[in-house]
Short mmCIF file of C-alpha atoms in Angstrom, two decimals:
data_model
loop_
_atom_site.label_atom_id
_atom_site.label_comp_id
_atom_site.label_asym_id
_atom_site.label_seq_id
_atom_site.Cartn_x
_atom_site.Cartn_y
_atom_site.Cartn_z
CA MET A 287 68.62 111.19 139.47
CA ALA A 288 71.39 110.34 141.93
CA GLY A 289 74.20 109.95 139.33
CA ALA A 290 76.09 107.11 137.78
CA ILE A 291 76.88 103.70 139.23
CA ILE A 292 80.54 104.65 139.59
CA GLU A 293 79.43 107.30 142.12
CA ASN A 294 77.14 105.21 144.25
CA MET A 295 78.54 101.68 144.15
CA SER A 296 80.36 100.70 147.31
CA THR A 297 84.13 100.50 147.24
CA LYS A 298 83.99 96.79 148.05
CA LYS A 299 81.77 96.05 145.05
CA LEU A 300 83.94 98.20 142.78
CA VAL A 301 87.05 96.33 143.89
CA ILE A 302 85.34 93.00 143.22
CA LEU A 303 84.29 94.24 139.75
CA GLY A 304 87.82 95.46 139.04
CA VAL A 305 89.36 92.14 140.09
CA ILE A 306 86.89 90.19 137.90
CA LEU A 307 87.66 92.38 134.87
CA LEU A 308 91.40 92.04 135.52
CA LEU A 309 91.09 88.24 135.67
CA PHE A 310 89.22 88.26 132.36
CA GLN A 311 91.96 90.44 130.87
CA VAL A 312 94.66 88.04 132.04
CA PHE A 313 92.60 85.16 130.66
CA ALA A 314 92.36 86.91 127.27
CA PHE A 315 96.15 87.13 127.06
CA MET A 316 96.57 83.54 128.28
CA VAL A 317 94.14 82.21 125.65
CA GLY A 318 96.37 83.60 122.93
CA GLY A 319 99.62 82.73 124.64
CA LEU A 320 98.86 79.20 125.83
CA ILE A 321 95.99 77.88 123.69
CA ALA A 322 96.06 79.61 120.31
CA PRO A 323 98.97 78.93 117.95
CA SER A 324 100.63 81.61 115.82
CA PRO A 325 98.01 83.67 113.91
CA LYS A 326 99.48 82.87 110.50
CA ILE A 327 101.35 79.96 108.95
CA ALA A 328 103.62 79.99 105.90
CA VAL A 329 103.95 77.11 103.42
CA HIS A 330 106.69 77.00 100.76
CA TYR A 331 105.96 75.85 97.21
CA LEU A 332 108.31 75.14 94.31
CA ALA A 333 106.75 75.55 90.88
CA THR A 334 106.95 72.59 88.50
CA LYS A 335 108.12 73.38 84.98
CA CYS A 336 105.54 71.94 82.58
CA VAL A 337 105.75 71.88 78.78
CA ASP A 338 102.84 73.02 76.64
CA THR A 339 103.19 70.78 73.60
CA ALA A 340 100.13 72.18 71.78
CA LYS A 341 100.88 74.21 68.66
CA HIS A 342 98.08 76.63 69.52
CA ARG A 343 97.52 77.66 73.10
CA GLN A 344 94.32 76.35 74.68
CA GLU A 345 92.90 78.73 77.26
CA THR A 346 90.90 75.97 78.96
CA LYS A 347 93.88 73.66 79.46
CA TRP A 348 95.38 73.50 82.95
CA PHE A 349 98.72 71.93 83.81
CA MET A 350 98.93 69.77 86.92
CA PRO A 351 102.38 69.30 88.53
CA TRP A 352 101.55 65.80 89.84
CA GLY A 353 98.79 63.21 89.96
CA PRO A 354 97.26 60.95 87.29
CA ASN A 355 96.90 63.84 84.82
CA LYS A 356 100.28 65.39 85.47
CA CYS A 357 101.93 67.45 82.78
CA ASP A 358 105.05 66.74 80.73
CA LYS A 359 107.83 68.08 82.92
CA ILE A 360 111.38 69.28 82.51
CA ARG A 361 113.88 69.63 85.30
CA SER A 362 115.84 72.63 84.04
CA PHE A 363 116.02 75.16 81.25
CA ASP A 364 119.16 73.43 79.98
CA GLU A 365 116.96 70.43 79.27
CA ALA A 366 114.48 72.73 77.51
CA THR A 367 117.26 74.16 75.36
CA ALA A 368 118.49 70.66 74.46
CA LYS A 369 114.95 69.65 73.45
CA LYS A 370 114.45 72.95 71.59
CA ILE A 371 111.54 73.95 73.80
CA GLU A 372 110.81 77.68 73.64
CA ALA A 373 110.32 79.78 76.74
CA ASN A 374 106.76 80.61 75.70
CA ASN A 375 105.90 76.91 75.90
CA ILE A 376 106.98 76.52 79.52
CA VAL A 377 104.30 76.75 82.20
CA PHE A 378 105.13 76.98 85.90
CA ALA A 379 102.49 74.98 87.77
CA VAL A 380 101.79 75.23 91.49
CA HIS A 381 99.13 73.11 93.20
CA ILE A 382 97.74 74.56 96.43
CA PRO A 383 97.92 72.91 98.90
CA LEU A 384 100.74 70.35 98.90
CA PRO A 385 99.95 66.71 97.98
CA ASN A 386 97.58 64.79 100.28
CA LYS A 387 96.28 68.00 101.87
CA GLN A 388 93.17 70.16 101.46
CA MET A 389 92.39 73.82 101.82
CA SER A 390 89.77 74.74 104.42
CA PRO A 391 87.49 77.71 105.22
CA TRP A 392 89.28 77.77 108.58
CA PHE A 393 92.24 79.31 106.70
CA GLN A 394 90.07 82.42 106.07
CA PHE A 395 92.39 83.84 103.38
CA PHE A 396 95.36 82.92 101.22
CA LEU A 397 98.25 85.24 100.48
CA ALA A 398 100.94 84.25 97.98
CA ILE A 399 104.39 85.85 97.78
CA LEU A 400 106.60 85.30 94.75
CA GLN A 401 110.33 84.66 94.65
CA PHE A 402 112.51 84.11 91.59
CA ASP A 403 115.69 82.01 91.63
CA ILE A 404 117.87 83.85 89.11
CA ALA A 405 121.36 82.68 88.19
CA PHE A 406 124.09 85.10 87.21
CA LYS A 407 125.37 85.04 83.64
CA VAL A 408 127.91 87.49 82.29
CA TYR A 409 126.02 87.87 79.03
CA ASN A 410 122.53 87.70 80.56
CA GLN A 411 122.52 89.98 83.56
CA ILE A 412 119.57 91.66 85.24
CA GLU A 413 119.17 95.15 83.90
CA ASP A 414 118.43 98.12 86.15
CA GLY A 415 114.69 98.54 86.66
CA ALA A 416 113.95 95.17 85.04
CA MET A 417 110.25 94.29 84.93
CA VAL A 418 108.93 90.74 84.79
CA THR A 419 105.71 90.26 82.84
CA ILE A 420 103.63 87.39 84.22
CA ASP A 421 100.75 85.64 82.50
CA VAL A 422 98.99 83.93 85.40
CA GLY A 423 95.78 81.94 85.79
CA LEU A 424 94.08 80.63 88.93
CA ALA A 425 91.65 77.68 88.95
CA TYR A 426 89.83 75.63 91.58
CA ARG A 427 88.01 72.35 92.15
CA ASP A 428 86.56 70.47 95.11
CA ASP A 429 87.68 66.91 94.36
CA THR A 430 90.57 65.16 92.67
CA VAL A 431 88.70 64.07 89.53
CA SER A 432 86.69 67.11 88.44
CA GLU A 433 87.81 69.51 85.76
CA TRP A 434 89.47 72.73 86.83
CA THR A 435 87.30 75.88 86.80
CA GLU A 436 88.98 79.20 86.09
CA MET A 437 88.74 81.68 88.95
CA ALA A 438 90.95 84.51 87.68
CA HIS A 439 93.36 85.33 84.87
CA SER A 440 95.61 88.36 84.53
CA PHE A 441 98.75 89.83 83.01
CA GLU A 442 100.84 91.34 85.78
CA GLN A 443 104.16 93.13 86.04
CA ARG A 444 106.56 92.96 88.94
CA LYS A 445 109.77 94.93 89.30
CA LEU A 446 112.86 92.89 90.14
CA SER A 447 115.02 94.09 93.01
CA CYS A 448 118.07 91.82 93.08
CA ASN A 449 121.64 92.10 94.32
CA PHE A 450 124.69 90.07 93.37
CA THR A 451 127.03 90.11 96.35
CA THR A 452 130.15 88.76 94.62
CA ALA A 453 132.19 89.93 91.63
CA LYS A 454 130.42 89.65 88.29
CA THR A 455 132.99 87.44 86.61
CA PHE A 456 132.92 84.23 84.61
CA GLU A 457 134.12 82.32 87.67
CA ASN A 458 130.92 83.28 89.53
CA GLU A 459 128.51 82.28 86.79
CA GLY A 460 125.77 80.05 88.13
CA ARG A 461 125.63 81.77 91.50
CA TYR A 462 122.22 83.14 92.44
CA TYR A 463 121.12 86.71 92.88
CA GLU A 464 119.59 87.76 96.18
CA CYS A 465 116.13 88.95 95.16
CA ASP A 466 113.42 90.59 97.25
CA LEU A 467 110.10 88.85 97.72
CA LEU A 468 107.32 90.12 95.48
CA PRO A 469 103.61 90.43 96.35
CA PHE A 470 101.71 88.12 94.05
CA MET A 471 98.16 87.14 95.03
CA GLU A 472 95.56 87.43 97.77
CA VAL A 473 92.30 85.48 97.98
CA GLY A 474 89.87 86.72 100.63
CA SER A 475 87.88 83.52 101.09
CA ILE A 476 88.80 79.82 100.98
CA ALA A 477 85.65 78.24 99.59
CA HIS A 478 87.27 75.36 97.66
CA LYS A 479 89.52 72.45 98.54
CA TYR A 480 92.09 72.68 95.75
CA TYR A 481 93.62 75.56 93.79
CA LEU A 482 95.96 75.55 90.82
CA LEU A 483 98.26 78.29 89.56
CA ASN A 484 99.62 78.28 86.01
CA ILE A 485 102.32 80.90 85.44
CA ARG A 486 103.89 81.81 82.12
CA LEU A 487 106.74 84.21 81.42
CA PRO A 488 106.06 85.24 77.81
CA VAL A 489 109.09 86.46 75.85
CA ASN A 490 108.87 89.03 73.06
CA GLU A 491 112.23 90.53 72.15
CA ARG A 492 110.73 93.03 69.72
CA LYS A 493 108.46 94.51 72.42
CA LYS A 494 111.15 94.07 75.11
CA VAL A 495 108.88 91.75 77.13
CA ASN A 496 110.81 89.72 79.72
CA VAL A 497 114.14 90.80 78.26
CA GLY A 498 117.00 91.67 80.59
CA ILE A 499 115.60 89.77 83.57
CA GLY A 500 118.50 87.35 83.92
CA GLU A 501 118.40 83.57 83.74
CA ILE A 502 115.42 82.43 85.80
CA LYS A 503 115.97 78.92 87.13
CA ASP A 504 112.94 78.40 89.37
CA ILE A 505 109.88 80.11 90.75
CA ARG A 506 109.02 79.74 94.41
CA LEU A 507 105.89 80.75 96.27
CA VAL A 508 105.33 81.37 99.95
CA GLY A 509 101.70 80.74 100.81
CA ILE A 510 100.41 82.43 103.96
CA HIS A 511 97.06 81.69 105.56
CA GLN A 512 95.47 81.93 108.99
CA ASN A 513 96.27 79.12 111.38
CA VAL A 514 93.31 76.78 111.99
CA GLY A 515 93.88 76.72 115.75
CA PHE A 516 94.00 80.51 115.97
CA THR A 517 90.84 80.82 113.83
CA LYS A 518 88.93 78.53 116.19
CA VAL A 519 90.04 80.51 119.25
CA TRP A 520 89.21 83.80 117.50
CA PHE A 521 85.74 82.60 116.47
CA ALA A 522 85.07 81.34 120.01
CA MET A 523 86.01 84.72 121.53
CA LYS A 524 83.78 86.63 119.10
CA THR A 525 80.87 84.25 119.61
CA PHE A 526 81.12 84.63 123.40
CA LEU A 527 81.72 88.39 123.52
CA THR A 528 78.97 89.40 121.07
CA PRO A 529 76.00 88.61 123.37
CA SER A 530 77.92 89.91 126.40
CA ILE A 531 78.38 93.40 124.95
CA LEU A 532 74.93 93.37 123.34
CA ILE A 533 73.22 92.59 126.66
CA ILE A 534 75.10 95.27 128.63
CA MET A 535 74.41 97.79 125.83
CA ILE A 536 70.65 97.13 125.90
CA TRP A 537 70.66 97.25 129.69
CA TYR A 538 72.61 100.56 129.66
CA TRP A 539 70.31 102.28 127.16
CA ARG A 540 67.20 101.08 129.01
CA ARG A 541 68.46 102.78 132.15
CA ILE A 542 69.14 105.95 130.19
CA THR A 543 65.62 106.04 128.71
CA LEU A 544 64.02 105.55 132.15
CA MET A 545 65.33 108.92 133.28
CA SER A 546 63.07 111.98 133.19
CA ARG A 547 65.65 114.06 131.31
CA PRO A 548 66.92 113.44 127.75
CA PRO A 549 70.31 111.72 127.32
CA VAL A 550 73.36 113.98 127.44
CA LEU A 551 76.20 113.89 124.91
CA LEU A 552 78.48 111.62 126.94
CA GLU A 553 75.72 109.06 127.39
CA LYS A 554 74.97 109.07 123.66
CA VAL A 555 78.65 108.63 122.78
CA ILE A 556 79.00 105.73 125.23
CA PHE A 557 76.00 104.06 123.58
CA ALA A 558 77.52 104.64 120.13
CA LEU A 559 80.76 103.09 121.38
CA GLY A 560 78.80 100.02 122.48
CA ILE A 561 77.19 99.76 119.02
CA SER A 562 80.58 99.94 117.26
CA MET A 563 81.99 97.28 119.62
CA THR A 564 79.01 95.02 118.91
CA PHE A 565 79.44 95.61 115.17
CA ILE A 566 83.07 94.46 115.23
CA ASN A 567 82.20 91.54 117.54
CA ILE A 568 79.49 89.95 115.37
CA PRO A 569 81.10 86.71 114.11
CA VAL A 570 80.04 87.03 110.46
CA GLU A 571 83.13 84.95 109.65
CA TRP A 572 81.06 81.85 110.37
CA PHE A 573 79.32 82.46 107.03
CA SER A 574 82.62 81.77 105.26
CA PHE A 575 81.82 78.05 105.69
CA GLY A 576 78.79 78.29 103.43
CA PHE A 577 79.44 81.28 101.18
CA ASN A 578 82.31 82.35 98.96
CA TRP A 579 82.47 85.92 100.22
CA THR A 580 85.79 87.24 98.91
CA TRP A 581 84.95 90.69 100.30
CA MET A 582 85.26 89.52 103.91
CA PRO A 583 88.78 91.03 104.45
CA LEU A 584 87.54 94.40 103.15
CA PHE A 585 84.44 94.20 105.33
CA GLY A 586 86.60 93.33 108.33
CA ASP A 587 88.83 96.36 107.70
CA ILE A 588 85.76 98.61 107.44
CA ARG A 589 84.39 97.29 110.74
CA GLN A 590 87.72 97.83 112.46
CA GLY A 591 88.01 101.33 110.98
CA ILE A 592 84.57 102.29 112.31
CA PHE A 593 85.51 101.02 115.76
CA TYR A 594 88.85 102.86 115.73
CA SER A 595 87.21 106.16 114.77
CA MET A 596 84.47 105.73 117.39
CA LEU A 597 86.92 104.77 120.15
CA LEU A 598 89.32 107.64 119.43
CA SER A 599 86.44 110.12 119.21
CA PHE A 600 84.98 108.81 122.47
CA TRP A 601 88.22 109.40 124.37
CA ILE A 602 88.36 113.01 123.17
CA ILE A 603 84.74 113.69 124.16
CA PHE A 604 85.13 111.72 127.40
CA CYS A 605 88.01 113.94 128.50
CA GLY A 606 86.51 117.10 127.04
CA GLU A 607 83.23 116.74 128.91
CA HIS A 608 85.20 117.01 132.14
CA LEU A 609 86.97 120.18 131.01
CA MET A 610 84.16 122.27 129.49
CA ASP A 611 82.15 124.67 131.61
CA GLN A 612 78.40 124.29 131.96
CA MET A 613 77.66 126.51 128.94
CA GLU A 614 79.89 124.65 126.48
CA ARG A 615 79.33 121.11 127.69
CA ASN A 616 76.96 118.63 126.04
CA ARG A 617 77.37 120.01 122.48
CA PHE A 618 79.02 117.86 119.81
CA SER A 619 79.88 120.94 117.71
CA VAL A 620 82.42 121.96 120.37
CA TYR A 621 84.61 118.97 119.47
CA TRP A 622 84.67 119.26 115.68
CA LYS A 623 88.30 120.48 115.68
CA GLN A 624 89.43 117.38 117.60
CA VAL A 625 87.05 114.76 116.22
CA GLY A 626 87.23 116.06 112.64
CA PRO A 627 90.84 114.90 112.02
CA VAL A 628 89.96 111.45 113.45
CA ILE A 629 87.06 111.07 111.03
CA PHE A 630 89.16 112.40 108.14
CA GLY A 631 91.98 109.96 108.97
CA SER A 632 89.51 107.07 109.11
CA PHE A 633 88.14 108.10 105.71
CA CYS A 634 91.69 108.13 104.27
CA LEU A 635 92.21 104.63 105.67
CA PHE A 636 89.03 103.53 103.92
CA ILE A 637 90.10 105.02 100.57
CA PHE A 638 93.55 103.43 100.85
CA ASP A 639 92.02 100.05 101.69
CA MET A 640 89.50 100.27 98.85
CA TYR A 641 92.31 101.08 96.42
CA GLU A 642 93.89 97.68 97.03
CA ARG A 643 91.32 95.29 98.50
CA GLY A 644 88.54 96.75 96.34
CA VAL A 645 90.44 95.94 93.15
CA GLN A 646 91.36 92.50 94.51
CA LEU A 647 87.66 91.57 94.53
CA THR A 648 87.91 91.17 90.74
CA ASN A 649 91.67 90.64 90.34
CA PRO A 650 93.35 88.75 93.21
CA PHE A 651 96.78 89.37 91.60
CA TYR A 652 96.60 93.15 91.99
CA SER A 653 98.87 94.76 94.58
CA ILE A 654 99.59 98.39 95.35
CA TRP A 655 103.14 97.28 96.19
CA ALA A 656 103.78 96.16 92.60
CA SER A 657 104.81 99.61 91.34
CA ASP A 658 107.35 102.15 92.60
CA VAL A 659 104.67 104.82 93.04
CA GLY A 660 102.37 102.41 94.87
CA THR A 661 105.17 101.21 97.11
CA GLU A 662 106.23 104.74 98.03
CA LEU A 663 102.60 105.71 98.63
CA ALA A 664 101.97 102.68 100.84
CA MET A 665 105.18 103.16 102.81
CA ALA A 666 104.44 106.85 103.29
CA PHE A 667 100.92 106.01 104.42
CA ILE A 668 102.16 103.54 107.04
CA ILE A 669 104.72 106.03 108.38
CA VAL A 670 102.25 108.94 108.47
CA ALA A 671 99.59 106.76 110.11
CA GLY A 672 102.07 105.75 112.82
CA ILE A 673 103.12 109.36 113.44
CA CYS A 674 99.49 110.52 113.62
CA ALA A 675 98.67 107.75 116.09
CA CYS A 676 101.54 108.84 118.33
CA LEU A 677 100.51 112.51 118.10
CA TYR A 678 96.95 111.56 119.01
CA PHE A 679 98.17 109.73 122.11
CA LEU A 680 100.27 112.73 123.17
CA PHE A 681 97.26 115.00 122.70
CA LEU A 682 95.14 112.61 124.78
CA CYS A 683 97.79 112.66 127.53
CA PHE A 684 97.63 116.47 127.49
CA MET A 685 93.83 116.37 127.86
CA VAL A 686 94.05 113.93 130.76
CA PHE A 687 96.63 116.21 132.41
CA GLN A 688 94.22 119.13 132.04
CA VAL A 689 91.41 117.07 133.56
CA PHE A 690 93.57 116.16 136.55
CA ARG A 691 94.56 119.81 136.99
CA ASN A 692 90.91 120.82 136.75
CA ILE A 693 89.96 118.31 139.43
CA SER A 694 92.77 119.48 141.70
CA GLY A 695 91.54 123.07 141.39
CA LYS A 696 88.05 122.11 142.51
CA ARG A 697 89.27 120.03 145.44
CA SER A 698 89.66 123.26 147.39
CA SER A 699 85.93 123.04 148.14
CA LEU A 700 86.29 119.71 149.91
CA PRO A 701 87.92 120.77 153.25
CA ALA A 702 84.91 122.99 154.06
CA MET A 703 82.57 119.98 153.98
CA SER A 704 81.69 117.68 156.80
CA LYS A 705 84.09 114.77 157.32
CA ALA A 706 81.67 112.22 155.85
CA ARG A 707 81.07 114.34 152.73
CA HIS A 708 84.77 115.06 152.42
CA LEU A 709 85.69 111.38 152.46
CA HIS A 710 82.87 110.58 150.04
CA TYR A 711 83.99 113.06 147.40
CA GLU A 712 87.65 112.19 147.88
CA GLY A 713 86.69 108.63 147.05
CA LEU A 714 84.79 109.76 143.95
CA ILE A 715 87.75 111.76 142.71
CA PHE A 716 90.08 108.80 143.24
CA ARG A 717 87.70 106.52 141.32
CA PHE A 718 87.56 108.93 138.42
CA LYS A 719 91.33 109.46 138.31
CA PHE A 720 91.87 105.72 138.32
CA LEU A 721 89.41 105.32 135.44
CA MET A 722 91.23 108.02 133.49
CA LEU A 723 94.54 106.20 133.97
CA VAL A 724 92.93 102.96 132.77
CA THR A 725 91.65 104.88 129.75
CA LEU A 726 95.14 106.20 129.04
CA THR A 727 96.61 102.68 129.31
CA CYS A 728 93.96 101.33 126.94
CA ALA A 729 94.73 104.16 124.50
CA ALA A 730 98.46 103.41 124.62
CA MET A 731 97.91 99.71 123.92
CA THR A 732 95.51 100.56 121.08
CA VAL A 733 98.03 102.91 119.44
CA ILE A 734 100.79 100.29 119.75
CA PHE A 735 98.49 97.63 118.27
CA PHE A 736 97.52 99.91 115.38
CA ILE A 737 101.14 100.72 114.49
CA ILE A 738 102.29 97.11 114.71
CA SER A 739 99.30 95.97 112.63
CA GLN A 740 100.14 98.48 109.90
CA VAL A 741 103.78 97.41 109.83
CA ASN A 742 102.83 93.72 109.93
CA GLU A 743 100.43 94.25 107.00
CA GLY A 744 103.42 94.76 104.70
CA HIS A 745 106.03 92.78 106.64
CA TRP A 746 107.66 91.28 103.53
CA HIS A 747 108.47 94.77 102.25
CA TRP A 748 110.85 95.62 105.08
CA GLY A 749 113.75 93.47 103.91
CA GLU A 750 115.27 91.44 106.71
CA HIS A 751 113.32 93.32 109.38
CA THR A 752 110.00 91.60 110.00
CA VAL A 753 107.44 92.04 112.77
CA GLN A 754 105.78 88.93 114.16
CA VAL A 755 102.63 89.58 116.19
CA ASN A 756 102.00 86.95 118.84
CA SER A 757 98.53 85.45 119.26
CA ALA A 758 98.45 86.66 122.88
CA PHE A 759 98.73 90.24 121.66
CA PHE A 760 95.74 89.83 119.33
CA THR A 761 93.49 88.13 121.87
CA GLY A 762 94.68 90.37 124.71
CA ILE A 763 94.01 93.65 122.91
CA TYR A 764 90.68 92.40 121.58
CA GLY A 765 89.66 91.31 125.08
CA MET A 766 90.84 94.66 126.49
CA TRP A 767 88.58 96.61 124.12
CA ASN A 768 85.54 94.55 125.10
CA LEU A 769 86.26 94.76 128.82
CA TYR A 770 86.84 98.51 128.62
CA VAL A 771 83.58 99.13 126.73
CA PHE A 772 81.75 96.82 129.16
CA ALA A 773 83.16 98.70 132.15
CA ILE A 774 82.35 102.15 130.73
CA MET A 775 78.72 101.24 129.97
CA PHE A 776 78.27 99.62 133.37
CA LEU A 777 79.94 102.33 135.48
CA TYR A 778 78.33 105.25 133.64
CA ALA A 779 74.83 103.79 133.65
CA PRO A 780 72.39 105.75 135.86
CA SER A 781 72.20 104.46 139.41
CA HIS A 782 69.01 103.90 141.38
CA GLU A 783 70.75 104.65 144.68
CA ARG A 784 71.18 108.01 146.39
CA TYR A 785 73.85 109.42 148.60
CA GLY A 786 72.20 111.51 151.32
CA ASP A 787 70.09 114.29 149.78
CA GLU A 788 72.28 114.60 146.69
CA GLN A 789 70.43 115.83 143.61
CA SER A 790 71.18 115.93 139.92
CA SER A 791 71.59 119.71 139.87
CA GLY A 792 74.50 121.55 141.39
CA GLN A 793 78.12 122.33 140.89
CA CYS A 794 80.08 119.77 138.88
CA ILE A 795 83.43 118.56 140.15
CA THR A 796 84.55 116.45 137.21
CA GLY A 797 81.95 116.12 134.52
CA ASP A 798 78.44 115.90 133.14
CA ALA A 799 75.80 113.16 133.11
CA GLY A 800 75.44 113.29 136.88
CA ILE A 801 79.07 112.37 137.56
CA TYR A 802 80.52 113.62 140.85
CA LYS A 803 78.24 116.54 141.70
CA MET A 804 78.15 118.80 144.69
CA THR A 805 75.14 120.87 145.61
CA GLY A 806 75.65 124.59 145.86
CA LYS A 807 75.05 124.43 149.60
CA GLU A 808 77.85 121.86 150.05
CA ALA A 809 80.26 123.95 148.05
CA GLN A 810 79.67 126.88 150.40
CA GLU A 811 79.90 124.89 153.65
#
């Protein structure tokens, strides 16, 4: 076996390949920057105050804020007081989407954030640590005349975090508190055209339910869903890239199996990397148009977690295989100290994700951010994950530095060779160093993307500081991963060409799997 394609391909062909991959990378960024709109869009809703006139509550009754069957409405709580309407008989109704619009599977998900408009009253102030108890129901239908079908119902609690920036005097009564946004609901699949939220704030003074929460004037919702234009671009990229990576993966493994020797560790890991890339590429999101799969966000997180763990493990083994001596190389057990923490971290990510998204499969109103303990745990997790990602990148930089130093130490054998051999191996070393720098750049971009994604996941919890991820960043990073995996499988596939009388045995300059080898005779020349 003469070695890998990266050894034997001519410099001209390699340059052409590099330019083509670079053009595709630029195109991936341009698709997001020039074609795709912002990944997410926010729509603001104001809840309508409906009056439940029934003496006994009917669980099957739904209150519509507008339309032919609209509810009996009041404009303010002062009107309710004048009409002697109790707080328990007031229902806040929100129709999703806005009038004359429809929800679509292109939205992929729907995230609702809650905001209370609370007026200051001297004798009805917000107490410290005040908790709002919410009786909320969610229903759906697919036309404007059918009856509403209940989708979920729950009693939830949310802690108020409000500030009053002026003096708490009678002169300032009626001014509004500045309250933080509260996580409220997340639906993982948009399978219906219309949704309806009915929200009640039950009051029970004896049990201290909804007491000391101030004078709530209105309830507002911010609905967030994926932008239709971005979804179409994202689906198109996945549909195109899936067969591309699948074909190169099959071609790569066929070349490996044609060899007379069994595959080495690096070749197996490259193949596993191709499988994980194919797994995350498969556009299963197309099924959201025919099936109500609310577990799709959880499944997407699992796929991304598998790819992250495989990619990070690959980089460690990729560098390590060019540092180990012949006795230690090609054994996965050598890397358990480095790969073990990556797998453990990925498992922790899975447990954390299951704790929230897993519960949301049955209760879309559940949120880990709803409690103080959950908020502190989630914030700590984001910070620790970011720190670990940075430490991993520093460790990878150290490994690459060791590889470069190892290569420099073995370059002392090159001057003794003939001029043709000397130039040939100098070119191989340059190719490998360049590939290592590309790997380091890809790792840096991946770490940055991971940190920003984690921060963006809970962007409404950071007060005034929000992180907006541009579509170009999403499409660019996603394209970079595919191009990198494509390049690795292509360049490290066994080559059918030979360079002189070079054989697969001999002294290794940079690594295993037939990469950059010198025969013993050449090393002594």
